[in-house]
Amino acid sequence: MTPVGRVYLVGAGPGDPGLITVRGRDCLRRAEVVVYDYLANPRLLDEAPPAAERIYVGKTRGLHHRPQEEINRLLAERAKQGKTVVRLKGGDPYVFGRGGEEALYLREQGIAFEVVPGVTAGFAAAAYAGIPLTHRDYTTSLGLLTGHENPEKKMSSLDWEKLATGVGTLVFYMGMANLELIARELVRHGRAPETPVAIVRWATTPRQRTLCGTLADIVAKVEAARFKPPAVIIVGEVVALRAHLAWFEQRPLFGRRLLSTRSAEQAGVFQELLEAQGAEVVSVPTIATLAPLDWQGVDEGIAALARTDYLILTSANAVRFFLERLRARGRDLRALAGVKIVAVGPKTAAALAAQGLTADLVPENYQAEGVVKLLGGLGVTGKRVFYPHAELARDLIPRELRALGAEVQDPVLYRTVLPERGGEELRRLLEDRRLDGVIFTASSTVENFVRMLGEDAASLLSGVAVASIGPPTTATARKLGLRVDIEPSASTLEDLAAALGDYFRDKPLRFAQD
Ligand code: SAH
């Protein structure tokens, strides 16, 4: 007996990957085949198992969609092979998405299917542009319409007479090519020319842009701004509420494209911080971390933990490499029982906490100087200090602590090296002028950035804001001929993200049209 497959018609939501439903994501996680198109956020594909077959059926630049019949056949064929198929569709599958046609075909073929609704573009665009689609004081009815030019029908299927005055809020999908006709017909059939209109493109993504006008002037405004699809057109008095309710586009980093230079392991957390403020983050790691060439010093330190007073760790990487090595040596957390652990800052402390360890001491300013001051204050004469560190770390901690009478072991715990790839990509991003800012969160990221780009690093950065997490990183940047525009007063990722927000808040957006 051949196994029976099933097709899930899943709404991917409007663009923001967070706007897929929980059930939709569950379907993706179980998918063996994912058939997706242009408007579904490709990031959602990461939810599907790595082995799942991914088939793109959307239109590519200049080319047309795959014929619907072909998509129908593809879905049926994979399901008949016994596969769990997810047909991932932008927005909601049953709103102008031809999901109805796909479902009818599957029914005809006797193939089981389920439908998972999605947040449709019109609802999402309204929410993210600050437009309540209904409001008791303005309107009590809402229409979703297609403004698509169908050469055979010429939009004759819309009853303008009734729409113009019979429905409060009108939301047009696929209407940009027919905007002039839409505005003209609505006014001709009795809608006031001063009725407000908002056009929202790439809603819910970092590329969202909103253009407002009235039925009388919106066409001219769209031409002047060269505003392009995909966009929804919202017509109605409720559009006026946007003046009070816009929020998405007002987040401090909204519309900024920022480059993160952190290592692949460390990019994630920071990226989330920036995205929460509205930024689009491009990550090109300038750092990869590797084990030391020789573990001897670290292993000696591990063997001597029972006699150690302080263990100093100055990065989440240090926590990771140290604990991995500890375990590789057949030891576990109990080896640290009598040792006071010093973490340089909250991120290192959090990395320890994630492993079940509490940092005993964290300095106030989250820097090497702070560690020295803290331990100096406690008195370290005759104390044993173990400080396994990154290869090129400054020698401030061991030097100062020894001067204070401590016995310090400071072997190399990990090395940061130049990643093999990324130079080309960096150059292309900067040459294409597609970045608003570049962010350095360690001296080594600056050094490698300059090595990856070579001599013209500084000139490639002209017009791009440069952000540094703190004084040592800034000093390295300046030494290498780079200008630094943004530096937070405290050296944490949160403060850096906030400083970026303050810097960009009132600057005009650069990339409105791509
Ligand atoms: N099934 C989809 C609609 C598909 S029709 C849904 O429910 O949203 C394609 C049209 O949807 C586009 O022409 C555009 O009008 C609209 N659209 C889809 N995603 C959009 C987005 N992120 N921002 C603005 N409009 C979008």
mmCIF file with all atom_site columns, N, CA, C and O and ligand atoms in Angstrom, residues 13-15 39 89-97 118-122 125 172-175 200-205 229-233, ligand 1:
data_model
loop_
_atom_site.group_PDB
_atom_site.id
_atom_site.type_symbol
_atom_site.label_atom_id
_atom_site.label_alt_id
_atom_site.label_comp_id
_atom_site.label_asym_id
_atom_site.label_entity_id
_atom_site.label_seq_id
_atom_site.pdbx_PDB_ins_code
_atom_site.Cartn_x
_atom_site.Cartn_y
_atom_site.Cartn_z
_atom_site.occupancy
_atom_site.B_iso_or_equiv
_atom_site.pdbx_formal_charge
_atom_site.auth_seq_id
_atom_site.auth_comp_id
_atom_site.auth_asym_id
_atom_site.auth_atom_id
_atom_site.pdbx_PDB_model_num
ATOM   1   N N   . GLY A 1 13  ? 1.592  34.548 6.399  1.00 0.00 ? 13  GLY A N   1
ATOM   2   C CA  . GLY A 1 13  ? 1.535  35.903 6.948  1.00 0.00 ? 13  GLY A CA  1
ATOM   3   C C   . GLY A 1 13  ? 2.147  36.879 5.959  1.00 0.00 ? 13  GLY A C   1
ATOM   4   O O   . GLY A 1 13  ? 2.621  36.493 4.882  1.00 0.00 ? 13  GLY A O   1
ATOM   5   N N   . PRO A 1 14  ? 2.149  38.157 6.320  1.00 0.00 ? 14  PRO A N   1
ATOM   6   C CA  . PRO A 1 14  ? 2.446  39.214 5.366  1.00 0.00 ? 14  PRO A CA  1
ATOM   7   C C   . PRO A 1 14  ? 3.933  39.488 5.116  1.00 0.00 ? 14  PRO A C   1
ATOM   8   O O   . PRO A 1 14  ? 4.270  40.241 4.213  1.00 0.00 ? 14  PRO A O   1
ATOM   9   N N   . GLY A 1 15  ? 4.819  38.931 5.902  1.00 0.00 ? 15  GLY A N   1
ATOM   10  C CA  . GLY A 1 15  ? 6.237  39.241 5.680  1.00 0.00 ? 15  GLY A CA  1
ATOM   11  C C   . GLY A 1 15  ? 7.037  39.061 6.955  1.00 0.00 ? 15  GLY A C   1
ATOM   12  O O   . GLY A 1 15  ? 7.988  38.290 6.991  1.00 0.00 ? 15  GLY A O   1
ATOM   13  N N   . LEU A 1 39  ? 5.846  36.049 -2.066 1.00 0.00 ? 39  LEU A N   1
ATOM   14  C CA  . LEU A 1 39  ? 5.508  36.893 -0.924 1.00 0.00 ? 39  LEU A CA  1
ATOM   15  C C   . LEU A 1 39  ? 5.706  36.218 0.430  1.00 0.00 ? 39  LEU A C   1
ATOM   16  O O   . LEU A 1 39  ? 5.574  36.844 1.465  1.00 0.00 ? 39  LEU A O   1
ATOM   17  N N   . LYS A 1 89  ? 1.876  30.054 1.494  1.00 0.00 ? 89  LYS A N   1
ATOM   18  C CA  . LYS A 1 89  ? 1.399  31.149 0.665  1.00 0.00 ? 89  LYS A CA  1
ATOM   19  C C   . LYS A 1 89  ? 1.430  32.453 1.446  1.00 0.00 ? 89  LYS A C   1
ATOM   20  O O   . LYS A 1 89  ? 1.097  32.486 2.627  1.00 0.00 ? 89  LYS A O   1
ATOM   21  N N   . GLY A 1 90  ? 1.814  33.544 0.793  1.00 0.00 ? 90  GLY A N   1
ATOM   22  C CA  . GLY A 1 90  ? 1.849  34.850 1.446  1.00 0.00 ? 90  GLY A CA  1
ATOM   23  C C   . GLY A 1 90  ? 0.480  35.195 2.018  1.00 0.00 ? 90  GLY A C   1
ATOM   24  O O   . GLY A 1 90  ? -0.551 34.876 1.431  1.00 0.00 ? 90  GLY A O   1
ATOM   25  N N   . GLY A 1 91  ? 0.484  35.850 3.188  1.00 0.00 ? 91  GLY A N   1
ATOM   26  C CA  . GLY A 1 91  ? -0.779 36.293 3.786  1.00 0.00 ? 91  GLY A CA  1
ATOM   27  C C   . GLY A 1 91  ? -1.648 35.125 4.170  1.00 0.00 ? 91  GLY A C   1
ATOM   28  O O   . GLY A 1 91  ? -1.214 34.186 4.834  1.00 0.00 ? 91  GLY A O   1
ATOM   29  N N   . ASP A 1 92  ? -2.904 35.173 3.745  1.00 0.00 ? 92  ASP A N   1
ATOM   30  C CA  . ASP A 1 92  ? -3.860 34.094 3.996  1.00 0.00 ? 92  ASP A CA  1
ATOM   31  C C   . ASP A 1 92  ? -4.072 33.328 2.698  1.00 0.00 ? 92  ASP A C   1
ATOM   32  O O   . ASP A 1 92  ? -4.197 33.939 1.636  1.00 0.00 ? 92  ASP A O   1
ATOM   33  N N   . PRO A 1 93  ? -4.148 31.980 2.776  1.00 0.00 ? 93  PRO A N   1
ATOM   34  C CA  . PRO A 1 93  ? -4.242 31.199 1.529  1.00 0.00 ? 93  PRO A CA  1
ATOM   35  C C   . PRO A 1 93  ? -5.537 31.453 0.748  1.00 0.00 ? 93  PRO A C   1
ATOM   36  O O   . PRO A 1 93  ? -5.562 31.260 -0.462 1.00 0.00 ? 93  PRO A O   1
ATOM   37  N N   . TYR A 1 94  ? -6.580 31.868 1.459  1.00 0.00 ? 94  TYR A N   1
ATOM   38  C CA  . TYR A 1 94  ? -7.877 32.021 0.799  1.00 0.00 ? 94  TYR A CA  1
ATOM   39  C C   . TYR A 1 94  ? -8.223 33.478 0.487  1.00 0.00 ? 94  TYR A C   1
ATOM   40  O O   . TYR A 1 94  ? -9.356 33.786 0.163  1.00 0.00 ? 94  TYR A O   1
ATOM   41  N N   . VAL A 1 95  ? -7.259 34.378 0.638  1.00 0.00 ? 95  VAL A N   1
ATOM   42  C CA  . VAL A 1 95  ? -7.521 35.770 0.260  1.00 0.00 ? 95  VAL A CA  1
ATOM   43  C C   . VAL A 1 95  ? -6.660 36.101 -0.955 1.00 0.00 ? 95  VAL A C   1
ATOM   44  O O   . VAL A 1 95  ? -5.442 36.243 -0.844 1.00 0.00 ? 95  VAL A O   1
ATOM   45  N N   . PHE A 1 96  ? -7.261 36.208 -2.096 1.00 0.00 ? 96  PHE A N   1
ATOM   46  C CA  . PHE A 1 96  ? -6.580 36.526 -3.352 1.00 0.00 ? 96  PHE A CA  1
ATOM   47  C C   . PHE A 1 96  ? -5.305 35.722 -3.547 1.00 0.00 ? 96  PHE A C   1
ATOM   48  O O   . PHE A 1 96  ? -4.318 36.229 -4.085 1.00 0.00 ? 96  PHE A O   1
ATOM   49  N N   . GLY A 1 97  ? -5.298 34.489 -3.089 1.00 0.00 ? 97  GLY A N   1
ATOM   50  C CA  . GLY A 1 97  ? -4.057 33.734 -3.192 1.00 0.00 ? 97  GLY A CA  1
ATOM   51  C C   . GLY A 1 97  ? -4.193 32.487 -4.050 1.00 0.00 ? 97  GLY A C   1
ATOM   52  O O   . GLY A 1 97  ? -3.275 31.689 -4.136 1.00 0.00 ? 97  GLY A O   1
ATOM   53  N N   . GLY A 1 118 ? -3.812 32.613 7.581  1.00 0.00 ? 118 GLY A N   1
ATOM   54  C CA  . GLY A 1 118 ? -2.673 33.481 7.856  1.00 0.00 ? 118 GLY A CA  1
ATOM   55  C C   . GLY A 1 118 ? -3.147 34.912 8.011  1.00 0.00 ? 118 GLY A C   1
ATOM   56  O O   . GLY A 1 118 ? -4.294 35.235 7.699  1.00 0.00 ? 118 GLY A O   1
ATOM   57  N N   . VAL A 1 119 ? -2.247 35.759 8.493  1.00 0.00 ? 119 VAL A N   1
ATOM   58  C CA  . VAL A 1 119 ? -2.578 37.179 8.617  1.00 0.00 ? 119 VAL A CA  1
ATOM   59  C C   . VAL A 1 119 ? -2.489 37.782 7.219  1.00 0.00 ? 119 VAL A C   1
ATOM   60  O O   . VAL A 1 119 ? -1.417 37.811 6.612  1.00 0.00 ? 119 VAL A O   1
ATOM   61  N N   . THR A 1 120 ? -3.608 38.232 6.711  1.00 0.00 ? 120 THR A N   1
ATOM   62  C CA  . THR A 1 120 ? -3.612 38.735 5.346  1.00 0.00 ? 120 THR A CA  1
ATOM   63  C C   . THR A 1 120 ? -2.968 40.129 5.261  1.00 0.00 ? 120 THR A C   1
ATOM   64  O O   . THR A 1 120 ? -2.949 40.884 6.239  1.00 0.00 ? 120 THR A O   1
ATOM   65  N N   . ALA A 1 121 ? -2.407 40.423 4.099  1.00 0.00 ? 121 ALA A N   1
ATOM   66  C CA  . ALA A 1 121 ? -1.620 41.658 3.936  1.00 0.00 ? 121 ALA A CA  1
ATOM   67  C C   . ALA A 1 121 ? -2.410 42.905 4.312  1.00 0.00 ? 121 ALA A C   1
ATOM   68  O O   . ALA A 1 121 ? -1.864 43.828 4.930  1.00 0.00 ? 121 ALA A O   1
ATOM   69  N N   . GLY A 1 122 ? -3.681 42.948 3.960  1.00 0.00 ? 122 GLY A N   1
ATOM   70  C CA  . GLY A 1 122 ? -4.474 44.142 4.249  1.00 0.00 ? 122 GLY A CA  1
ATOM   71  C C   . GLY A 1 122 ? -4.587 44.397 5.743  1.00 0.00 ? 122 GLY A C   1
ATOM   72  O O   . GLY A 1 122 ? -4.405 45.535 6.207  1.00 0.00 ? 122 GLY A O   1
ATOM   73  N N   . ALA A 1 125 ? -0.975 45.298 7.027  1.00 0.00 ? 125 ALA A N   1
ATOM   74  C CA  . ALA A 1 125 ? -0.531 46.629 6.602  1.00 0.00 ? 125 ALA A CA  1
ATOM   75  C C   . ALA A 1 125 ? -1.220 47.692 7.438  1.00 0.00 ? 125 ALA A C   1
ATOM   76  O O   . ALA A 1 125 ? -0.600 48.657 7.900  1.00 0.00 ? 125 ALA A O   1
ATOM   77  N N   . PHE A 1 172 ? -7.596 47.551 -1.236 1.00 0.00 ? 172 PHE A N   1
ATOM   78  C CA  . PHE A 1 172 ? -7.317 46.972 -2.547 1.00 0.00 ? 172 PHE A CA  1
ATOM   79  C C   . PHE A 1 172 ? -5.988 46.230 -2.528 1.00 0.00 ? 172 PHE A C   1
ATOM   80  O O   . PHE A 1 172 ? -4.960 46.780 -2.137 1.00 0.00 ? 172 PHE A O   1
ATOM   81  N N   . TYR A 1 173 ? -6.019 44.987 -2.975 1.00 0.00 ? 173 TYR A N   1
ATOM   82  C CA  . TYR A 1 173 ? -4.806 44.200 -3.199 1.00 0.00 ? 173 TYR A CA  1
ATOM   83  C C   . TYR A 1 173 ? -4.463 44.312 -4.685 1.00 0.00 ? 173 TYR A C   1
ATOM   84  O O   . TYR A 1 173 ? -5.360 44.436 -5.528 1.00 0.00 ? 173 TYR A O   1
ATOM   85  N N   . MET A 1 174 ? -3.202 44.182 -4.996 1.00 0.00 ? 174 MET A N   1
ATOM   86  C CA  . MET A 1 174 ? -2.754 44.161 -6.403 1.00 0.00 ? 174 MET A CA  1
ATOM   87  C C   . MET A 1 174 ? -3.308 45.340 -7.191 1.00 0.00 ? 174 MET A C   1
ATOM   88  O O   . MET A 1 174 ? -3.632 45.212 -8.368 1.00 0.00 ? 174 MET A O   1
ATOM   89  N N   . GLY A 1 175 ? -3.376 46.497 -6.556 1.00 0.00 ? 175 GLY A N   1
ATOM   90  C CA  . GLY A 1 175 ? -4.072 47.594 -7.207 1.00 0.00 ? 175 GLY A CA  1
ATOM   91  C C   . GLY A 1 175 ? -3.178 48.689 -7.778 1.00 0.00 ? 175 GLY A C   1
ATOM   92  O O   . GLY A 1 175 ? -3.669 49.649 -8.372 1.00 0.00 ? 175 GLY A O   1
ATOM   93  N N   . VAL A 1 200 ? 0.518  51.132 1.477  1.00 0.00 ? 200 VAL A N   1
ATOM   94  C CA  . VAL A 1 200 ? 1.559  50.537 2.313  1.00 0.00 ? 200 VAL A CA  1
ATOM   95  C C   . VAL A 1 200 ? 2.263  49.459 1.513  1.00 0.00 ? 200 VAL A C   1
ATOM   96  O O   . VAL A 1 200 ? 1.628  48.509 1.055  1.00 0.00 ? 200 VAL A O   1
ATOM   97  N N   . ARG A 1 201 ? 3.568  49.632 1.313  1.00 0.00 ? 201 ARG A N   1
ATOM   98  C CA  . ARG A 1 201 ? 4.301  48.605 0.564  1.00 0.00 ? 201 ARG A CA  1
ATOM   99  C C   . ARG A 1 201 ? 5.208  47.801 1.489  1.00 0.00 ? 201 ARG A C   1
ATOM   100 O O   . ARG A 1 201 ? 5.657  48.284 2.517  1.00 0.00 ? 201 ARG A O   1
ATOM   101 N N   . TRP A 1 202 ? 5.450  46.580 1.109  1.00 0.00 ? 202 TRP A N   1
ATOM   102 C CA  . TRP A 1 202 ? 6.263  45.645 1.910  1.00 0.00 ? 202 TRP A CA  1
ATOM   103 C C   . TRP A 1 202 ? 5.909  45.731 3.388  1.00 0.00 ? 202 TRP A C   1
ATOM   104 O O   . TRP A 1 202 ? 6.784  45.834 4.250  1.00 0.00 ? 202 TRP A O   1
ATOM   105 N N   . ALA A 1 203 ? 4.620  45.723 3.657  1.00 0.00 ? 203 ALA A N   1
ATOM   106 C CA  . ALA A 1 203 ? 4.143  45.871 5.027  1.00 0.00 ? 203 ALA A CA  1
ATOM   107 C C   . ALA A 1 203 ? 4.754  44.831 5.955  1.00 0.00 ? 203 ALA A C   1
ATOM   108 O O   . ALA A 1 203 ? 4.968  43.681 5.559  1.00 0.00 ? 203 ALA A O   1
ATOM   109 N N   . THR A 1 204 ? 5.028  45.242 7.166  1.00 0.00 ? 204 THR A N   1
ATOM   110 C CA  . THR A 1 204 ? 5.544  44.426 8.277  1.00 0.00 ? 204 THR A CA  1
ATOM   111 C C   . THR A 1 204 ? 6.998  44.001 8.117  1.00 0.00 ? 204 THR A C   1
ATOM   112 O O   . THR A 1 204 ? 7.513  43.247 8.929  1.00 0.00 ? 204 THR A O   1
ATOM   113 N N   . THR A 1 205 ? 7.668  44.482 7.068  1.00 0.00 ? 205 THR A N   1
ATOM   114 C CA  . THR A 1 205 ? 9.089  44.168 6.907  1.00 0.00 ? 205 THR A CA  1
ATOM   115 C C   . THR A 1 205 ? 9.903  45.454 7.131  1.00 0.00 ? 205 THR A C   1
ATOM   116 O O   . THR A 1 205 ? 9.338  46.541 7.149  1.00 0.00 ? 205 THR A O   1
ATOM   117 N N   . PRO A 1 229 ? 4.807  48.453 -6.175 1.00 0.00 ? 229 PRO A N   1
ATOM   118 C CA  . PRO A 1 229 ? 4.264  47.286 -5.495 1.00 0.00 ? 229 PRO A CA  1
ATOM   119 C C   . PRO A 1 229 ? 5.400  46.409 -4.932 1.00 0.00 ? 229 PRO A C   1
ATOM   120 O O   . PRO A 1 229 ? 6.548  46.645 -5.306 1.00 0.00 ? 229 PRO A O   1
ATOM   121 N N   . PRO A 1 230 ? 5.111  45.418 -4.100 1.00 0.00 ? 230 PRO A N   1
ATOM   122 C CA  . PRO A 1 230 ? 3.783  45.029 -3.613 1.00 0.00 ? 230 PRO A CA  1
ATOM   123 C C   . PRO A 1 230 ? 3.266  45.999 -2.551 1.00 0.00 ? 230 PRO A C   1
ATOM   124 O O   . PRO A 1 230 ? 4.006  46.394 -1.659 1.00 0.00 ? 230 PRO A O   1
ATOM   125 N N   . ALA A 1 231 ? 2.015  46.369 -2.726 1.00 0.00 ? 231 ALA A N   1
ATOM   126 C CA  . ALA A 1 231 ? 1.431  47.316 -1.784 1.00 0.00 ? 231 ALA A CA  1
ATOM   127 C C   . ALA A 1 231 ? -0.067 47.105 -1.701 1.00 0.00 ? 231 ALA A C   1
ATOM   128 O O   . ALA A 1 231 ? -0.684 46.621 -2.649 1.00 0.00 ? 231 ALA A O   1
ATOM   129 N N   . VAL A 1 232 ? -0.629 47.463 -0.557 1.00 0.00 ? 232 VAL A N   1
ATOM   130 C CA  . VAL A 1 232 ? -2.083 47.510 -0.465 1.00 0.00 ? 232 VAL A CA  1
ATOM   131 C C   . VAL A 1 232 ? -2.509 48.965 -0.390 1.00 0.00 ? 232 VAL A C   1
ATOM   132 O O   . VAL A 1 232 ? -1.779 49.820 0.120  1.00 0.00 ? 232 VAL A O   1
ATOM   133 N N   . ILE A 1 233 ? -3.690 49.223 -0.933 1.00 0.00 ? 233 ILE A N   1
ATOM   134 C CA  . ILE A 1 233 ? -4.231 50.582 -0.959 1.00 0.00 ? 233 ILE A CA  1
ATOM   135 C C   . ILE A 1 233 ? -5.416 50.603 0.013  1.00 0.00 ? 233 ILE A C   1
ATOM   136 O O   . ILE A 1 233 ? -6.343 49.807 -0.126 1.00 0.00 ? 233 ILE A O   1
HETATM 137 N N1  . SAH B 2 .   ? -2.864 35.880 -0.040 1.00 0.00 ? 1   SAH B N1  1
HETATM 138 C C1  . SAH B 2 .   ? -2.240 37.156 0.125  1.00 0.00 ? 1   SAH B C1  1
HETATM 139 C C2  . SAH B 2 .   ? -2.514 38.081 -1.040 1.00 0.00 ? 1   SAH B C2  1
HETATM 140 C C3  . SAH B 2 .   ? -1.892 37.659 -2.312 1.00 0.00 ? 1   SAH B C3  1
HETATM 141 S S1  . SAH B 2 .   ? -2.230 38.750 -3.620 1.00 0.00 ? 1   SAH B S1  1
HETATM 142 C C4  . SAH B 2 .   ? -2.698 37.773 1.430  1.00 0.00 ? 1   SAH B C4  1
HETATM 143 O O1  . SAH B 2 .   ? -3.618 37.287 2.060  1.00 0.00 ? 1   SAH B O1  1
HETATM 144 O O2  . SAH B 2 .   ? -2.111 38.745 1.838  1.00 0.00 ? 1   SAH B O2  1
HETATM 145 C C5  . SAH B 2 .   ? -0.771 39.711 -3.668 1.00 0.00 ? 1   SAH B C5  1
HETATM 146 C C6  . SAH B 2 .   ? -1.034 41.109 -3.185 1.00 0.00 ? 1   SAH B C6  1
HETATM 147 O O3  . SAH B 2 .   ? -1.065 41.123 -1.783 1.00 0.00 ? 1   SAH B O3  1
HETATM 148 C C7  . SAH B 2 .   ? 0.025  42.116 -3.556 1.00 0.00 ? 1   SAH B C7  1
HETATM 149 O O4  . SAH B 2 .   ? -0.153 42.604 -4.845 1.00 0.00 ? 1   SAH B O4  1
HETATM 150 C C8  . SAH B 2 .   ? -0.207 43.187 -2.522 1.00 0.00 ? 1   SAH B C8  1
HETATM 151 O O5  . SAH B 2 .   ? -1.315 43.973 -2.863 1.00 0.00 ? 1   SAH B O5  1
HETATM 152 C C9  . SAH B 2 .   ? -0.595 42.359 -1.325 1.00 0.00 ? 1   SAH B C9  1
HETATM 153 N N2  . SAH B 2 .   ? 0.539  42.100 -0.424 1.00 0.00 ? 1   SAH B N2  1
HETATM 154 C C10 . SAH B 2 .   ? 1.039  40.912 -0.069 1.00 0.00 ? 1   SAH B C10 1
HETATM 155 N N3  . SAH B 2 .   ? 2.033  41.061 0.832  1.00 0.00 ? 1   SAH B N3  1
HETATM 156 C C11 . SAH B 2 .   ? 2.141  42.381 1.046  1.00 0.00 ? 1   SAH B C11 1
HETATM 157 C C12 . SAH B 2 .   ? 2.953  43.188 1.879  1.00 0.00 ? 1   SAH B C12 1
HETATM 158 N N4  . SAH B 2 .   ? 3.877  42.658 2.689  1.00 0.00 ? 1   SAH B N4  1
HETATM 159 N N5  . SAH B 2 .   ? 2.777  44.523 1.868  1.00 0.00 ? 1   SAH B N5  1
HETATM 160 C C13 . SAH B 2 .   ? 1.859  45.089 1.077  1.00 0.00 ? 1   SAH B C13 1
HETATM 161 N N6  . SAH B 2 .   ? 1.067  44.384 0.265  1.00 0.00 ? 1   SAH B N6  1
HETATM 162 C C14 . SAH B 2 .   ? 1.197  43.047 0.254  1.00 0.00 ? 1   SAH B C14 1
#
